[in-house]
Short mmCIF file of C-alpha atoms in Angstrom, two decimals:
data_model
loop_
_atom_site.label_atom_id
_atom_site.label_comp_id
_atom_site.label_asym_id
_atom_site.label_seq_id
_atom_site.Cartn_x
_atom_site.Cartn_y
_atom_site.Cartn_z
CA MET A 17 0.00 0.00 0.00
CA LYS A 18 1.42 3.38 -0.99
CA ILE A 19 1.96 6.15 1.50
CA GLN A 20 -0.83 8.32 0.08
CA ASP A 21 -3.33 5.48 0.52
CA LYS A 22 -2.10 4.90 4.06
CA LEU A 23 -2.45 8.58 4.88
CA ILE A 24 -6.04 8.63 3.64
CA ALA A 25 -6.96 5.42 5.48
CA LEU A 26 -5.30 6.54 8.71
CA ARG A 27 -6.90 9.99 8.60
CA LYS A 28 -10.34 8.53 8.00
CA SER A 29 -9.90 5.85 10.67
CA LYS A 30 -9.20 8.60 13.21
CA GLY A 31 -12.18 10.61 11.95
CA TYR A 32 -10.17 13.67 10.89
CA SER A 33 -10.95 15.91 7.96
CA GLN A 34 -8.05 17.27 5.96
CA GLU A 35 -8.57 20.65 7.64
CA ASN A 36 -8.56 19.16 11.17
CA LEU A 37 -5.39 17.22 10.49
CA ALA A 38 -3.74 20.26 8.92
CA GLU A 39 -4.48 22.32 12.04
CA ILE A 40 -3.09 19.63 14.34
CA ILE A 41 0.13 19.26 12.36
CA GLY A 42 0.47 22.96 11.58
CA VAL A 43 0.39 22.80 7.77
CA SER A 44 -2.11 23.90 5.15
CA ARG A 45 -5.04 21.78 4.01
CA GLN A 46 -3.52 21.85 0.52
CA SER A 47 -0.38 20.13 1.87
CA ILE A 48 -2.49 17.30 3.27
CA SER A 49 -4.29 17.07 -0.07
CA LYS A 50 -0.99 16.91 -1.99
CA TRP A 51 0.29 14.15 0.32
CA GLU A 52 -2.88 12.12 -0.15
CA LEU A 53 -2.83 12.59 -3.93
CA GLY A 54 0.81 11.48 -4.09
CA GLU A 55 1.95 14.83 -5.50
CA ALA A 56 4.28 15.48 -2.55
CA LEU A 57 5.66 13.72 0.50
CA PRO A 58 5.62 15.04 4.06
CA ASP A 59 8.99 16.23 5.34
CA ALA A 60 10.71 14.63 8.35
CA THR A 61 9.03 16.90 10.90
CA ASN A 62 5.59 16.21 9.46
CA LEU A 63 6.30 12.47 9.26
CA LYS A 64 7.18 12.52 12.94
CA ALA A 65 3.94 14.37 13.73
CA LEU A 66 1.89 11.93 11.63
CA SER A 67 3.50 8.92 13.29
CA SER A 68 2.69 10.24 16.76
CA ILE A 69 -0.90 11.18 15.80
CA TYR A 70 -1.59 7.81 14.19
CA HIS A 71 0.53 5.79 16.67
CA ILE A 72 2.46 4.15 13.86
CA SER A 73 6.20 4.10 13.24
CA ILE A 74 7.66 6.22 10.47
CA ASP A 75 9.12 3.05 8.94
CA ASP A 76 5.68 1.46 8.72
CA LEU A 77 4.25 4.65 7.30
CA LEU A 78 6.86 4.85 4.53
CA ASP A 79 7.09 1.12 3.75
CA ASP A 80 5.08 0.43 0.59
CA ASP A 81 5.20 -3.32 1.23
CA LYS A 82 3.10 -3.01 4.37
CA SER A 83 -0.58 -2.29 4.06
CA PHE A 84 -2.54 -0.13 6.46
CA GLU A 85 -4.11 -3.21 7.99
CA SER A 86 -0.74 -4.78 8.69
CA SER A 87 0.61 -1.56 10.12
CA HIS A 88 -2.53 -1.14 12.19
CA SER A 89 -2.19 -4.72 13.44
CA PHE A 90 1.48 -3.97 14.05
CA GLU A 91 0.34 -1.21 16.41
CA LYS A 92 -1.89 -3.63 18.28
CA ASP A 93 0.88 -6.24 18.37
CA SER A 94 3.35 -3.71 19.75
CA ILE A 95 0.87 -2.83 22.48
CA ARG A 96 0.44 -6.52 23.28
CA ASP A 97 4.20 -7.04 23.19
CA THR A 98 4.67 -4.25 25.69
CA HIS A 99 2.38 -6.04 28.09
CA LYS A 100 3.98 -9.42 27.34
CA GLU A 101 7.53 -8.17 27.80
CA PRO A 102 8.33 -8.80 31.46
CA ASP A 103 10.90 -6.66 33.14
CA THR A 104 14.16 -8.07 34.44
CA PHE A 105 12.83 -8.84 37.90
CA ASP A 106 9.96 -10.86 36.45
CA LYS A 107 12.38 -12.79 34.25
CA VAL A 108 14.61 -13.57 37.22
CA GLY A 109 11.57 -14.64 39.25
CA LYS A 110 10.35 -16.96 36.50
CA LEU A 111 13.83 -18.38 36.05
CA ALA A 112 14.10 -19.00 39.79
CA LYS A 113 10.70 -20.72 39.85
CA ARG A 114 11.75 -23.01 37.02
CA HIS A 115 15.03 -23.93 38.70
CA TRP A 116 14.15 -23.94 42.42
CA ALA A 117 15.77 -27.29 43.05
CA LYS A 118 19.00 -26.36 41.26
CA ILE A 119 19.26 -23.10 43.18
CA GLY A 120 18.53 -24.95 46.41
CA TYR A 121 21.23 -27.54 45.74
CA TYR A 122 23.74 -24.83 44.80
CA LEU A 123 22.99 -23.04 48.06
CA LEU A 124 23.49 -26.27 49.97
CA TYR A 125 26.66 -27.30 48.15
CA ALA A 126 28.24 -23.89 48.58
CA ASN A 127 27.18 -23.16 52.13
CA ILE A 128 27.50 -26.48 53.95
CA PRO A 129 31.30 -26.57 53.48
CA ALA A 130 31.48 -22.85 54.28
CA PHE A 131 29.44 -23.43 57.45
CA VAL A 132 31.76 -26.26 58.50
CA VAL A 133 34.90 -24.19 57.84
CA ILE A 134 33.51 -21.19 59.71
CA THR A 135 32.46 -23.36 62.65
CA VAL A 136 35.94 -24.92 62.84
CA MET A 137 37.59 -21.50 62.65
CA LYS A 138 35.29 -20.13 65.33
CA THR A 139 36.01 -23.07 67.60
CA MET A 140 39.76 -22.70 67.07
CA SER A 141 39.72 -18.97 67.71
CA SER A 142 37.66 -19.34 70.90
CA ARG A 143 40.14 -21.94 72.19
CA MET A 144 43.02 -19.58 71.46
CA VAL A 145 41.67 -16.90 73.79
CA LEU A 146 41.93 -18.88 77.03
CA PRO A 147 45.58 -19.95 76.87
CA VAL A 148 46.68 -16.50 75.71
CA ASP A 149 45.15 -14.86 78.79
CA ASP A 150 46.92 -17.32 81.02
CA MET A 151 50.27 -17.05 79.22
CA PHE A 152 50.56 -13.27 79.01
CA ASN A 153 49.45 -11.44 82.13
CA ASP A 154 51.36 -8.26 81.26
CA GLY A 155 48.62 -6.78 79.02
CA PHE A 156 49.63 -8.32 75.70
CA GLY A 157 47.20 -11.17 76.20
CA ALA A 158 44.27 -8.82 76.77
CA ALA A 159 44.91 -6.95 73.52
CA PHE A 160 45.29 -10.17 71.59
CA SER A 161 42.20 -11.57 73.27
CA SER A 162 40.04 -8.60 72.17
CA GLN A 163 41.21 -8.99 68.58
CA VAL A 164 40.43 -12.68 68.62
CA GLY A 165 37.08 -11.87 70.26
CA SER A 166 36.10 -9.46 67.45
CA PHE A 167 37.20 -12.07 64.91
CA THR A 168 34.92 -14.54 66.67
CA VAL A 169 32.02 -12.09 66.33
CA LEU A 170 32.64 -11.82 62.58
CA LEU A 171 32.78 -15.58 62.32
CA SER A 172 29.49 -15.81 64.23
CA ILE A 173 27.83 -13.43 61.76
CA ALA A 174 29.21 -15.42 58.82
CA GLN A 175 28.04 -18.62 60.47
CA VAL A 176 24.49 -17.27 60.86
CA LEU A 177 24.43 -16.12 57.23
CA THR A 178 25.64 -19.44 55.87
CA PHE A 179 23.12 -21.26 58.04
CA ALA A 180 20.37 -19.00 56.66
CA PHE A 181 21.47 -19.82 53.09
CA ILE A 182 21.44 -23.53 53.94
CA LEU A 183 17.87 -23.19 55.23
CA LEU A 184 16.90 -21.24 52.11
CA GLY A 185 18.35 -24.02 49.96
CA LEU A 186 16.37 -26.63 51.87
CA VAL A 187 13.18 -24.59 51.53
CA LEU A 188 13.68 -24.22 47.77
CA ILE A 189 14.28 -27.94 47.37
CA PHE A 190 11.17 -28.67 49.45
CA ILE A 191 9.07 -26.27 47.34
CA ASP A 192 10.29 -27.94 44.16
CA TYR A 193 9.52 -31.35 45.66
CA GLN A 194 5.98 -30.26 46.57
CA LYS A 195 5.53 -28.74 43.12
CA GLY A 196 6.59 -32.04 41.56
CA LYS A 197 4.06 -33.97 43.65
CA GLN A 198 1.19 -31.92 42.26
#
C-alpha cells in the first residue's frame, strides 16, 4: 500500500478531515491534499507528527510493502508485546521458579562446606583466647584476646548467614519437591 493510501486510510480511521489534520500538524489543508494525492511527500518533521498522531512508526508509514491493515495490526501487536515483555525482575523470578531445586542444591553445596569451615575457625579462635590470657598477664594477652574476640564475632555473623542460606536451599528444594508432587 502506498503512503498516500495509508495517509487517507489513517486519517479517515481517526475521523479527521483534511482541515482538522492540517491544524493539528500545523500545515495547510492543501499540503495534506498533496500528500494524499501522491503529488508530494511530508517532510521529516511532518512524518514525525503523523507517526505520533496515528501511533504508527515512520518506517511502517513509509514502507510500501506493508498495508494499512498490517501496520494497524502492528500497532496492536506492539501494544500486546509491551504487556507481554516482562521486566528483568519478572524474568529472574520466572527463572528461579523453574530452577528452584537447582538453586537450592547450589545453596546447599556452597554453604555447607562454608558453614563447616567457619564453625571450625570459630572453635579454634575461641580456644586460642583462654591460653593467651593465662600465658601473658602483662597486658599483651588482653589486647590479643580482644582482637580474637572481634574475629569470633565476625565468624558468628558469617556462620548465621551461611546457616540462613542452607535453610533457604532446603526450603527451595522442598518447594520444588511439593511442586513435583502436584
